[in-house]
Coordinates of C-alpha atoms in Angstrom, one line a residue:
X1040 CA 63.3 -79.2 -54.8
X1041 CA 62.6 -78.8 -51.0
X1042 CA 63.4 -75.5 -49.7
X1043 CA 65.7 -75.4 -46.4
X1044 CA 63.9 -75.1 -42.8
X1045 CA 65.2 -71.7 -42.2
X1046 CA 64.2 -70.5 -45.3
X1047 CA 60.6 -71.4 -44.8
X1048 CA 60.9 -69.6 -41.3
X1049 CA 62.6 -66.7 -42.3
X1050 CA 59.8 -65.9 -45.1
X1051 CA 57.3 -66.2 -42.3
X1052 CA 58.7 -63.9 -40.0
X1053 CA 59.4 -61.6 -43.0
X1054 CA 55.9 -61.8 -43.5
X1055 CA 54.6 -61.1 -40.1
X1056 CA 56.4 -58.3 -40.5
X1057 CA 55.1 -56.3 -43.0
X1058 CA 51.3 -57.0 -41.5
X1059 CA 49.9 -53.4 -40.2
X1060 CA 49.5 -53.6 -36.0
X1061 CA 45.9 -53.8 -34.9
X1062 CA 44.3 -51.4 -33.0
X1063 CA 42.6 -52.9 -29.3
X1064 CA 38.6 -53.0 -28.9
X1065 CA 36.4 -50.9 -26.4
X1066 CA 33.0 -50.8 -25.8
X1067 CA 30.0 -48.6 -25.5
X1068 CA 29.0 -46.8 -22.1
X1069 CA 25.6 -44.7 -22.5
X1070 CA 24.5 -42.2 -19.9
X1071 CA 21.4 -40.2 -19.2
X1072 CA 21.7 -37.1 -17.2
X1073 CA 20.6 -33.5 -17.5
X1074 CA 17.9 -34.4 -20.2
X1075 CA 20.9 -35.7 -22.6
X1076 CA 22.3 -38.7 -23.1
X1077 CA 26.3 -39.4 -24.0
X1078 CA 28.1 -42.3 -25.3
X1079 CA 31.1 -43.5 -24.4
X1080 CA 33.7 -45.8 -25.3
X1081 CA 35.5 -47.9 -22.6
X1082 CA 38.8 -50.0 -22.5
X1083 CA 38.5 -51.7 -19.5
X1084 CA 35.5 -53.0 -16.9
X1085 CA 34.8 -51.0 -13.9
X1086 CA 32.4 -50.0 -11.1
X1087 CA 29.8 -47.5 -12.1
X1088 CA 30.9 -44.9 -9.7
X1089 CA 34.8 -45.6 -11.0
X1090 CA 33.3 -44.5 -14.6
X1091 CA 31.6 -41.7 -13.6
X1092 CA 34.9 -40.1 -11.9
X1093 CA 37.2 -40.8 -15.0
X1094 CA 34.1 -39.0 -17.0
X1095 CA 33.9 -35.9 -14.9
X1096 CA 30.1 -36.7 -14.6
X1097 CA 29.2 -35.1 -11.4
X1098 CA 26.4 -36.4 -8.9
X1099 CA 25.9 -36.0 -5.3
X1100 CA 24.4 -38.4 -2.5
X1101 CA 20.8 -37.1 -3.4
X1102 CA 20.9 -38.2 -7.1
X1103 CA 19.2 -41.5 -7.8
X1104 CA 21.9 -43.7 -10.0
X1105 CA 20.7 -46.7 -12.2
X1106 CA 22.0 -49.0 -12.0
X1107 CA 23.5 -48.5 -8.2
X1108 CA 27.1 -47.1 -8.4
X1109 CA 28.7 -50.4 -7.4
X1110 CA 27.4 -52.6 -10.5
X1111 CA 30.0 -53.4 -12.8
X1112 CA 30.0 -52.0 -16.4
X1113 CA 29.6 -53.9 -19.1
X1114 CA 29.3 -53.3 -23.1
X1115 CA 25.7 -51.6 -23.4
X1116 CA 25.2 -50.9 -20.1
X1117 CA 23.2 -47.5 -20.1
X1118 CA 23.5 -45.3 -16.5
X1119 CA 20.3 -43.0 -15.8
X1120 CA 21.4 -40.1 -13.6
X1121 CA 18.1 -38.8 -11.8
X1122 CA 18.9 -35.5 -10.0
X1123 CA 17.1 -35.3 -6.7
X1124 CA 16.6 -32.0 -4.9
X1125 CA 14.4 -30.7 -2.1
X1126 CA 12.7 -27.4 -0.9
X1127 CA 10.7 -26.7 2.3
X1128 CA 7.4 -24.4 1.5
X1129 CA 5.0 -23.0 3.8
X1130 CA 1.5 -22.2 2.4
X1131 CA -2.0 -21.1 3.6
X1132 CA -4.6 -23.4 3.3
X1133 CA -8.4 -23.4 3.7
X1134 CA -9.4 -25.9 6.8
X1135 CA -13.3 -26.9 6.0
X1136 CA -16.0 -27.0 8.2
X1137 CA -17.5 -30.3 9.2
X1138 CA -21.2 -31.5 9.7
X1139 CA -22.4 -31.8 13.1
X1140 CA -25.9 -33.6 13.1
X1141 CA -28.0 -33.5 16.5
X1142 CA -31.1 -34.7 17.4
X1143 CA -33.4 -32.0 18.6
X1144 CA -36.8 -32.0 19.4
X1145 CA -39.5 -29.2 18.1
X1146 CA -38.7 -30.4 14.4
X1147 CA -40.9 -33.0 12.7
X1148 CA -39.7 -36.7 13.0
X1149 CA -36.9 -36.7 10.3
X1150 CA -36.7 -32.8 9.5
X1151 CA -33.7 -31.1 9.0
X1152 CA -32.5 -27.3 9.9
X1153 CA -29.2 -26.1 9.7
X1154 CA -28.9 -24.5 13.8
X1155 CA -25.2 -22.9 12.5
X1156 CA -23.8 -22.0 9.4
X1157 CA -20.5 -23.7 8.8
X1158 CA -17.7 -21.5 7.9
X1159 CA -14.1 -22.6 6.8
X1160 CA -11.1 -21.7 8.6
X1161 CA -7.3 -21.1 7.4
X1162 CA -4.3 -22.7 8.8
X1163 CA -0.6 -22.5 7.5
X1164 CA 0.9 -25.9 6.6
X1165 CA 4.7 -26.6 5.7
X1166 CA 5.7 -29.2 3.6
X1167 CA 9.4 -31.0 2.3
X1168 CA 9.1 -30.9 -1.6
X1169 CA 10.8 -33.8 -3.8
X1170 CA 11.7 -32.5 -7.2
X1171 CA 13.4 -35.3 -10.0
X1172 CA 15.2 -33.3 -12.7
X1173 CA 13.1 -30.5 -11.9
X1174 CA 10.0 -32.1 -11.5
X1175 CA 7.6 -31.7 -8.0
X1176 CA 7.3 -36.0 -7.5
X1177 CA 6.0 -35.6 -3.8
X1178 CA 5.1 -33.0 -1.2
X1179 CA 5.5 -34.5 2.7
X1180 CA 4.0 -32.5 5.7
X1181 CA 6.4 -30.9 7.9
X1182 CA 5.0 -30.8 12.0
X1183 CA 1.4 -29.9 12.2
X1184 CA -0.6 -27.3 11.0
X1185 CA -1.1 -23.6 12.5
X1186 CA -4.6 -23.1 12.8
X1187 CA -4.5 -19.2 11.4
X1188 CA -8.2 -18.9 11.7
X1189 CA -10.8 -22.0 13.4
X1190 CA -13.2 -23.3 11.2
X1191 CA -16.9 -23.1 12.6
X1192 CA -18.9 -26.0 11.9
X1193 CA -22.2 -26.4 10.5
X1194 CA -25.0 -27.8 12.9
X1195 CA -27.7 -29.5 11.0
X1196 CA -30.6 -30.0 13.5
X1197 CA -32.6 -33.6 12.9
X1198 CA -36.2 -33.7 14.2
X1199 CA -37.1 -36.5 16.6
X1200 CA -40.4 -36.7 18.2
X1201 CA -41.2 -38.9 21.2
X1202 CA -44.4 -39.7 23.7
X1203 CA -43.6 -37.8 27.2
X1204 CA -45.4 -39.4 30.2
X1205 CA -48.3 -37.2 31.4
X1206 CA -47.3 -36.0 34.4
X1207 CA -48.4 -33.0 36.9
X1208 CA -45.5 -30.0 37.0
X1209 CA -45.5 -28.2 39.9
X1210 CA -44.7 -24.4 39.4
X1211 CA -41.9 -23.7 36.3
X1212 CA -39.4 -25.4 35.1
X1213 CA -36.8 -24.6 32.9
X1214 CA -34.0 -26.0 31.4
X1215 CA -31.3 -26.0 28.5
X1216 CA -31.8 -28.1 25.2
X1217 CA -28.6 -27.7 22.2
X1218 CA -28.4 -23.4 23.1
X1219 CA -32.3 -23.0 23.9
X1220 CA -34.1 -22.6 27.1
X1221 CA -37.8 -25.0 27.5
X1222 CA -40.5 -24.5 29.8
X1223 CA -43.0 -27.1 31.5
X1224 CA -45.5 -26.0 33.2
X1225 CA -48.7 -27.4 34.8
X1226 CA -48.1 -31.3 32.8
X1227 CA -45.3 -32.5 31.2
X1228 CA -46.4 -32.4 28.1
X1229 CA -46.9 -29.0 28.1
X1230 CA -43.3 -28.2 27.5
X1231 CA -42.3 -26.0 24.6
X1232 CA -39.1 -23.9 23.6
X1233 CA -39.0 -20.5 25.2
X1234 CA -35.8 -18.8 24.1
X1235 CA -34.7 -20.2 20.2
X1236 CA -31.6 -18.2 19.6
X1237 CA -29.7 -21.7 20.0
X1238 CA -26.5 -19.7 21.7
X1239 CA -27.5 -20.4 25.4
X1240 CA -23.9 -20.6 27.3
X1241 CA -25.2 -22.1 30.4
X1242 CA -23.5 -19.5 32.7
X1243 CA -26.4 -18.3 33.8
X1244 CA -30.0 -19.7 33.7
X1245 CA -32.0 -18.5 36.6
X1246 CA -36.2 -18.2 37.2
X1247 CA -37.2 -15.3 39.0
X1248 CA -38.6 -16.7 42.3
X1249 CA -42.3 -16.0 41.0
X1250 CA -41.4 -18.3 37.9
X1251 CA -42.5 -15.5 35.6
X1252 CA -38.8 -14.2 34.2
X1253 CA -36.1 -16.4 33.2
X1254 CA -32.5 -14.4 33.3
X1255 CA -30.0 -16.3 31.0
X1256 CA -26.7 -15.8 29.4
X1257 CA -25.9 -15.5 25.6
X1258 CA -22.3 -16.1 23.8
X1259 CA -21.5 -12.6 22.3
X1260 CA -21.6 -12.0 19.3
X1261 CA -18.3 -9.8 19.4
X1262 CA -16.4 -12.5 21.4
X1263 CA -13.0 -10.8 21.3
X1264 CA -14.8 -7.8 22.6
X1265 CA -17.0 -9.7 25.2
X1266 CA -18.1 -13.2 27.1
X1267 CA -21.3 -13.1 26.8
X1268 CA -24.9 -11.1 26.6
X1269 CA -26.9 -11.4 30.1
X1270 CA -30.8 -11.1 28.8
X1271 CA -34.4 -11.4 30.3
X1272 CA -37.2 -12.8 28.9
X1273 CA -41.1 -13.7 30.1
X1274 CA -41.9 -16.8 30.4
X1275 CA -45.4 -16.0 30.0
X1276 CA -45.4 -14.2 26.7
X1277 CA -41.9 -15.0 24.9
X1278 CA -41.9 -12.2 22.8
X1279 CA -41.1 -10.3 25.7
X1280 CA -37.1 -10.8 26.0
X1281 CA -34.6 -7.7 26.6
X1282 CA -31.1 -7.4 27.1
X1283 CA -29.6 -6.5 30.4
X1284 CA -27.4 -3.6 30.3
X1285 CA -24.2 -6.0 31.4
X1286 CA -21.9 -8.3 30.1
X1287 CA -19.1 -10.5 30.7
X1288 CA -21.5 -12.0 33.6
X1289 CA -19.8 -15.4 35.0
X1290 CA -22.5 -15.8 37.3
X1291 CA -25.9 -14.1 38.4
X1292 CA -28.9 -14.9 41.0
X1293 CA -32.5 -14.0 41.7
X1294 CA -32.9 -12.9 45.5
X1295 CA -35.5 -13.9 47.2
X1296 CA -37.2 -10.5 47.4
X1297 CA -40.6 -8.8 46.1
X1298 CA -38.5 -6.0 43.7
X1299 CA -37.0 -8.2 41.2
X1300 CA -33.4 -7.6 43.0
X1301 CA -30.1 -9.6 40.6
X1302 CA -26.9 -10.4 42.2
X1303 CA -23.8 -10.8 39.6
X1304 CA -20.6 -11.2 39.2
X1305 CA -18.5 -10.3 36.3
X1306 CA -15.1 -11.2 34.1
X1307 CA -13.1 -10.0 31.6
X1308 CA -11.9 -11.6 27.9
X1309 CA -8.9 -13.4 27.6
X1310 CA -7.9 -15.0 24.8
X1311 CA -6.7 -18.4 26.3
X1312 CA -9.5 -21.3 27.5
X1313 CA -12.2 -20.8 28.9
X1314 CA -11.9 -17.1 27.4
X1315 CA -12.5 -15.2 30.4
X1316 CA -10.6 -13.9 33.5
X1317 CA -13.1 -13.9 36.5
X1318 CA -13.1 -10.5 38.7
X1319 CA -14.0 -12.2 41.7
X1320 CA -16.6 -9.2 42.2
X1321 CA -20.0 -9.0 43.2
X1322 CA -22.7 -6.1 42.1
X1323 CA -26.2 -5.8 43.6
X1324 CA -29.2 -4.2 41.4
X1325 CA -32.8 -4.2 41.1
X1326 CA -34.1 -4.6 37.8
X1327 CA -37.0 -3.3 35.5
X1328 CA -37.1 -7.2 33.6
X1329 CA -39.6 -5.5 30.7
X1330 CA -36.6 -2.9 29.6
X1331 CA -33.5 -4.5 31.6
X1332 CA -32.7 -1.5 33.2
X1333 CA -30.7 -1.6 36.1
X1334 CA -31.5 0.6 38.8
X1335 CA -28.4 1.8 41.7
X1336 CA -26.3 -1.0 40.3
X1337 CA -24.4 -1.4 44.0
X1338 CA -20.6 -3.1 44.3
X1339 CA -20.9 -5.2 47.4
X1340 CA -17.6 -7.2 46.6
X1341 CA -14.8 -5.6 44.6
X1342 CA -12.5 -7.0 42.2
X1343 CA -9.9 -8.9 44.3
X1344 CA -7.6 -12.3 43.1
X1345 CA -10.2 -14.8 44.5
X1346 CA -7.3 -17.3 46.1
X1347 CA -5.8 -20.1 44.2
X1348 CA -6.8 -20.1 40.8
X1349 CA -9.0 -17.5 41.2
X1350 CA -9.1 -16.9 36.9
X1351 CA -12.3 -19.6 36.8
X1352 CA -14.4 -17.5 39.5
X1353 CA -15.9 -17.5 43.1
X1354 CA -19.2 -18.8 43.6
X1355 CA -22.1 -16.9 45.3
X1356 CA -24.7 -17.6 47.0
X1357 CA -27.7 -15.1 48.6
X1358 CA -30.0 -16.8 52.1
X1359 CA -33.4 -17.0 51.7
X1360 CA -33.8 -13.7 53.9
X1361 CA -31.5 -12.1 50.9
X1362 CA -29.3 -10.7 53.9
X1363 CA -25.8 -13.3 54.2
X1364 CA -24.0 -14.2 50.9
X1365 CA -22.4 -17.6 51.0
X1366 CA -19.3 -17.9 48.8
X1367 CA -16.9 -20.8 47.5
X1368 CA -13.3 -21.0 45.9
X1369 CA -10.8 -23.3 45.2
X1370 CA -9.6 -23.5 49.1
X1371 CA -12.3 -22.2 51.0
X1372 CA -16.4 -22.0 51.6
X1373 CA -17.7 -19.2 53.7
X1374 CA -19.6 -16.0 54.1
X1375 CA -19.7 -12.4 54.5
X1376 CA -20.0 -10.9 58.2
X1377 CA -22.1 -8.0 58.8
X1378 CA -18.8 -5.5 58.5
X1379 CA -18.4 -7.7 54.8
X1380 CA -15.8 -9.1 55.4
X1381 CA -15.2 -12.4 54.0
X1382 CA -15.3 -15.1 56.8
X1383 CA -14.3 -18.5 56.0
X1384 CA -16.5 -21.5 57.6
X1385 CA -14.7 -24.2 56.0
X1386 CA -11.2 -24.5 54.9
X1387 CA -9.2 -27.5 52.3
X1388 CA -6.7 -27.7 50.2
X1389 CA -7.4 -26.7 46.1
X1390 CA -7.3 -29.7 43.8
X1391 CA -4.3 -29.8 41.2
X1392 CA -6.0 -30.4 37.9
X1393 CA -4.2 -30.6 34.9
X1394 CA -6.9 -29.3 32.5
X1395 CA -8.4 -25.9 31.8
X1396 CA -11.2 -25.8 34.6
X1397 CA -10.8 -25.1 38.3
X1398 CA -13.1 -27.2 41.0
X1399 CA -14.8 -25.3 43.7
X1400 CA -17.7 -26.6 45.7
X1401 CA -21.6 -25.4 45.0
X1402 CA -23.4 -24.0 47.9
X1403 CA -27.2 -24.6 49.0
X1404 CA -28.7 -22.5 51.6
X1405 CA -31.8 -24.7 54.3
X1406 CA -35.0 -22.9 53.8
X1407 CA -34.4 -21.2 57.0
X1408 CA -31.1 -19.9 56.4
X1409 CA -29.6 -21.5 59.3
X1410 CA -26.9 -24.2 57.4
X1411 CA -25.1 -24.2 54.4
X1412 CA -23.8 -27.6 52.2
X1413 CA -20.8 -27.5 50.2
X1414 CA -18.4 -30.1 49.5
X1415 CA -14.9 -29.9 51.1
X1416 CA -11.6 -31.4 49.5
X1417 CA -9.4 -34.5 51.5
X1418 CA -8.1 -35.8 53.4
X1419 CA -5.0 -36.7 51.8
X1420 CA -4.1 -39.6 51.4
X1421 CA -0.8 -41.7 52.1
X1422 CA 1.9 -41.0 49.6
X1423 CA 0.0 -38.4 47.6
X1424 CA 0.4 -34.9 47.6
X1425 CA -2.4 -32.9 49.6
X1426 CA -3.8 -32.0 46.6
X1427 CA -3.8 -34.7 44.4
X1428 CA -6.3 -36.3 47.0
X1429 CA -9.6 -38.4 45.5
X1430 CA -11.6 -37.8 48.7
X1431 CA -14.7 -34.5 48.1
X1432 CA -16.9 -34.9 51.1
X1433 CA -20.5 -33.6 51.8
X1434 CA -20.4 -31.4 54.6
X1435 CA -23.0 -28.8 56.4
X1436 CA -22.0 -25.8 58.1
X1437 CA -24.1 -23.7 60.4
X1438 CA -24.2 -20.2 59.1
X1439 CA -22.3 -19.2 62.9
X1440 CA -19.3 -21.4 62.0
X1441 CA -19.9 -22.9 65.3
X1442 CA -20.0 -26.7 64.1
X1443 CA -19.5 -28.7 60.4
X1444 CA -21.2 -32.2 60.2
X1445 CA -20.1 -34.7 57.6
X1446 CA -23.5 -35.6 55.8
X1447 CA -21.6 -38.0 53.1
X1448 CA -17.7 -38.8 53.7
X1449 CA -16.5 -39.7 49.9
X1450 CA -19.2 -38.6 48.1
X1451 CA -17.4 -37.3 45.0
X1452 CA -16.0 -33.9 43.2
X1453 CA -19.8 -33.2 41.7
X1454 CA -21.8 -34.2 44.9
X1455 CA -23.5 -31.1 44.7
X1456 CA -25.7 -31.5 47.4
X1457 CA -28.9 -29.2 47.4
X1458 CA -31.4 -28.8 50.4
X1459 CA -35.0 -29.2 49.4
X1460 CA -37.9 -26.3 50.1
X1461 CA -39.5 -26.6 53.0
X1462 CA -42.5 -29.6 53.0
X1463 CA -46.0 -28.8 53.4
X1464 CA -46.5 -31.2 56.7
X1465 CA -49.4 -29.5 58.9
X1466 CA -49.4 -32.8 60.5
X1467 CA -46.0 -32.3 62.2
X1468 CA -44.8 -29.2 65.0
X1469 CA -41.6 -28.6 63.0
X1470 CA -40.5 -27.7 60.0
X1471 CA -39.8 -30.6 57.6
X1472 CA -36.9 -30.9 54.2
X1473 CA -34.6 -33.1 52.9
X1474 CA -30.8 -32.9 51.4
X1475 CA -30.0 -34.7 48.2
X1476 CA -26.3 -35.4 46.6
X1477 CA -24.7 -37.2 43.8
X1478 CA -22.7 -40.0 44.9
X1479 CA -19.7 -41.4 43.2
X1480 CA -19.6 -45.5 43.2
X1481 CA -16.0 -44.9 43.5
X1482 CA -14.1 -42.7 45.1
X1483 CA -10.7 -42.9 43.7
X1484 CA -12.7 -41.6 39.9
X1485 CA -14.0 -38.4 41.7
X1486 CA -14.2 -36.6 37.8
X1487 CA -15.0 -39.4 35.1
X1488 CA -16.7 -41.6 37.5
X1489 CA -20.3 -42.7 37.5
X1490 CA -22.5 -41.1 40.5
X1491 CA -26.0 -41.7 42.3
X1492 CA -29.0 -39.4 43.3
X1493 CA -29.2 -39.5 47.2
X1494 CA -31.6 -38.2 49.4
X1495 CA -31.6 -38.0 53.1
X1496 CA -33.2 -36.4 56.1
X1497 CA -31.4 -32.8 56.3
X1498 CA -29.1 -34.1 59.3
X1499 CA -28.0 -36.9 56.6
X1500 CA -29.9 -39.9 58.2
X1501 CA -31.8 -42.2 56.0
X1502 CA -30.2 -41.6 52.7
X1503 CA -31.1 -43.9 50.1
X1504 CA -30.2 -43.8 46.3
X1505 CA -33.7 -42.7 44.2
X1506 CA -32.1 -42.7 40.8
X1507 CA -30.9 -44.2 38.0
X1508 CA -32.6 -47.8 39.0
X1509 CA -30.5 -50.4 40.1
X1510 CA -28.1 -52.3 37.3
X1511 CA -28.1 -48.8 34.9
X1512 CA -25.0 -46.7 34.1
X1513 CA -24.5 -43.6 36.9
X1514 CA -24.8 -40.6 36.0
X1515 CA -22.0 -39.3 34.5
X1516 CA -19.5 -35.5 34.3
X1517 CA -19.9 -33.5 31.3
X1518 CA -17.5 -30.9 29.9
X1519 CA -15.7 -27.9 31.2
X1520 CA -15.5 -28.9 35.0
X1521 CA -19.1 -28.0 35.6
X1522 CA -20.6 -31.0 37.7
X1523 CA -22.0 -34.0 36.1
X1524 CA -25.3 -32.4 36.0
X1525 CA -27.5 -30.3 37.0
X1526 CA -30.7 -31.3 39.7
X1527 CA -33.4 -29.3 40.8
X1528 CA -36.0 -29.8 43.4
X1529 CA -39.5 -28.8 42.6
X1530 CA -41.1 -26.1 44.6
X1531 CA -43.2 -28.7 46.7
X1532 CA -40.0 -30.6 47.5
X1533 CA -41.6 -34.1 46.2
X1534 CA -39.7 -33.9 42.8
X1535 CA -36.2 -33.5 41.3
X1536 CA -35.7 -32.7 37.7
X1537 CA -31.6 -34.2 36.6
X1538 CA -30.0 -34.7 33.9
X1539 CA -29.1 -38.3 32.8
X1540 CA -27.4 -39.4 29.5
X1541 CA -28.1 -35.9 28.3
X1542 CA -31.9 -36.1 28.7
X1543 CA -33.8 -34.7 30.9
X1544 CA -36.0 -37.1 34.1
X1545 CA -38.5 -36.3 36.8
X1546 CA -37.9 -38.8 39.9
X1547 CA -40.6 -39.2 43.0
X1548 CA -38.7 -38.6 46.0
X1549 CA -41.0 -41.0 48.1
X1550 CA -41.9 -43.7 45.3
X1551 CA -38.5 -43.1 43.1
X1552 CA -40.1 -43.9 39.7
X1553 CA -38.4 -41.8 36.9
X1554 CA -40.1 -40.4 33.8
X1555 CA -38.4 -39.4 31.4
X1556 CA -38.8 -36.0 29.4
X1557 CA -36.6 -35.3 26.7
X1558 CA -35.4 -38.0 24.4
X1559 CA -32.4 -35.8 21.7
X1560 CA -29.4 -36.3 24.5
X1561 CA -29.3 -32.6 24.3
X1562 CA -30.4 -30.9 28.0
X1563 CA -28.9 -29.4 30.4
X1564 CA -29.5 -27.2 33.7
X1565 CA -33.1 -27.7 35.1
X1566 CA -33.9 -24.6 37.3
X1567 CA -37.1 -24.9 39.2
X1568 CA -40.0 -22.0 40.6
X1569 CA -43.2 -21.6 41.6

């Protein structure tokens, strides 16, 4: 029997009916945050960052999200919340020493000594520290370090031994080698260390005119307290050294008498480069050199400014007849007048430098005490200031400021010129000496630029370059303003001892050959006596 249509339909709606309604399907969401991790259940797909609102999971722009907050969520996916902080720290912090190896010579070939003790400093140092869920991940400088204490570093002395040229030494000579003073005398390889207390400043390192007492300058052991130590020692018998009772001396002189008479000027501690604050003064003394007592220590020039940037110092200078002191500063070379007063004989304008030294010219005295070489600064020239000028001339004065010659237009910042002793001529009426200078190959590199030895008749005729042979390197400036080095004339007038390349030569005047004496690129300052 078949059943009517709307029956059938009727029994399947009555049916559907009576079926329970179903409940709609979510999926998991799993999150890991705050060393937990949650499950959820979601209805619908949405951004990461959309979830984390509607589950009041808080983050904040320095949180690291996995996956990123714009990835769609989907069944399973799991979010990793890393929380990301930062704090800034400042902490004190040893700063080692380093190793400083130089070549010396005294030492056996190869053989080491440790010349300074190294000694570690402290500085404070600031850094940005990264934390992830509470965990220090990375620690990033901040600026640069402040240097609370410098470190000092450890000198390790290596031995090297080299052949000197046998050659005959006039007189003494003297000269700096890493903080010690050496002596030659009567053949070159005669020379051996005279003062080994390797702290040497180079300030002062001066032969008595007899040769027999060398007066140098030592750093100070107390340098907040003082510059430096001026001490005396015999160049004869070495064990025979004393200490002066001055300090803080910025420069000091033999003069040319029979009473072992000083000349020297002093300074005072500063805590700024170079360390010192020059008086400008001068004080006058003779001196017992086996105790280094002083005896009627007299001021001849008081503490005064010294001119345009008179902090560095004024250089002095005694005749020969130990009666007229030269003097030098930034702007000016001249001398003190029989009322002393200062008198100038020259005038320039100072050179701006940028760094922490201040340039004033050198002074040599003739034999006779008649003229006076210095070096004079400009002109200017076109479109720089006046003194920003290149241009440091050689120039002689007569001691009457009655005339100036130009000996060597251009010459150079360290010309330095020196007038030789008087030569031994019988053979001529009058008395016979040269000049000699450093040169500068060029003129617009007055500081960093290579020079030449030149000597010349004392008028400045004839000059001719002796040294460093044709095709080598010039001679070059060392550090803190002082001149590129250092020259001395023998006693005879037929030798210079300079400074090349750190080591120390002997050049012929009249056949120009060079022989070299030291070999560790560590000398400095030849001073020569008889």
């Amino acid at each position: 029997m078949r059943h009517p249509y709307w029956l059938i339909l009727g029994m399947i709606l009555l049916l559907s009916a009576c079926q329970p309604e179903q409940e709609a399907q979510g999926y998991p969401v799993y999150v890991q945050a705050d060393n937990l991790e949650r499950t959820f259940i979601i209805q619908e797909s949405m951004t990461v960052e959309s979830f984390l609102g509607q589950a009041n999971i808080n983050w904040d722009d320095n949180d690291r999200i996995v996956p990123p907050l714009y990835t769609q969520v989907v069944d399973g996916t799991r979010i990793t919340i890393v929380r990301v902080d930062e704090d800034e720290q400042c902490e004190e912090e040893i700063l080692p020493y380093a190793d400083e190896y130089r070549s010396v010579e005294g030492l056996e070939q190869g053989e080491e000594r440790i010349q300074q003790q190294g000694r570690n400093g402290l500085q404070r140092v600031c850094y940005r520290i990264i934390y992830e869920n509470d965990e220090e991940l990375q620690r990033i400088p901040v600026g640069d370090p402040e240097v609370i204490e410098e470190a000092q570093d450890r000198i390790i002395a290596i031995g090297v031994v080299e052949e000197v040229e046998p050659i005959n030494i006039v007189g003494t000579l003297t000269y700096i080698n890493n903080g010690n003073s050496w002596i030659i005398r009567g053949n070159s390889t005669e020379k051996r260390p005279l003062v080994v207390s390797n702290d040497l400043d180079s300030l002062v390192h001066e032969l008595s005119p007899d040769g027999r007492y060398l007066m140098y300058t030592r750093e100070a052991q107390d340098s907040v307290s003082f510059v430096n130590e001026l001490w005396i020692i015999d160049t004869s018998n070495p064990d025979n050294l004393v200490q002066v009772a001055v300090t803080d001396v910025l420069d000091a002189e033999w003069l040319l008498t029979n009473d072992y008479t000083i000349s020297y000027s002093t300074s005072e501690v500063q805590d700024t480069f170079p360390g010192w604050n020059a008086l400008n003064n001068l004080w006058v003394s003779r001196l017992d050199p086996v105790t280094g007592e002083l005896f009627n220590p007299r001021l001849i020039v008081e503490d005064n400014f010294g001119g345009s940037y008179g902090w560095w110092g004024t250089v002095y200078s005694w005749a020969p007849n130990a009666e007229t002191i030269a003097w030098s500063q930034a702007t000016a070379v001249g001398i003190y007048n029989d009322a002393d007063q200062p008198v100038q004989l020259t005038e320039y304008d100072s050179f701006r430098n940028f760094q922490d030294w201040s340039w004033r010219s050198p002074l040599s005295w003739s034999f006779d005490g008649d003229l006076i070489a210095s070096v004079i600064h400009g002109p200017p020239l076109a479109g720089l200031p006046t003194d920003a000028s290149p241009i440091f001339s050689v120039v002689v004065n007569d001691v009457d400021g009655t005339f100036e010659a130009m000996i060597a237009e251009g010459a150079g910042m360290w010309a330095s010129p020196k007038f030789s002793p008087q030569l031994e001529t019988p053979e001529l009426p009058y008395p016979q000496g040269y000049i000699a200078y450093l040169r500068v190959r060029d003129p617009n590199q007055p500081i960093n630029g290579e020079y030449d030895l030149v000597v010349a008749d004392r008028d400045g005729s004839n000059a001719r370059v002796i040294f460093p042979p044709q095709g080598q390197i010039g001679i070059r400036s060392t550090d803190r303003g002082l001149a590129p080095t250092d020259f001395a004339w023998s006693p005879d007038g037929r030798q210079i001892a300079i400074i090349y390349q750190g080591n120390l030569y002997i050049v012929d005047v009249v056949t120009e050959a060079a022989f070299q004496m030291t070999f560790d690129n560590g000398s400095q300052h030849p001073v020569w006596s008889r």
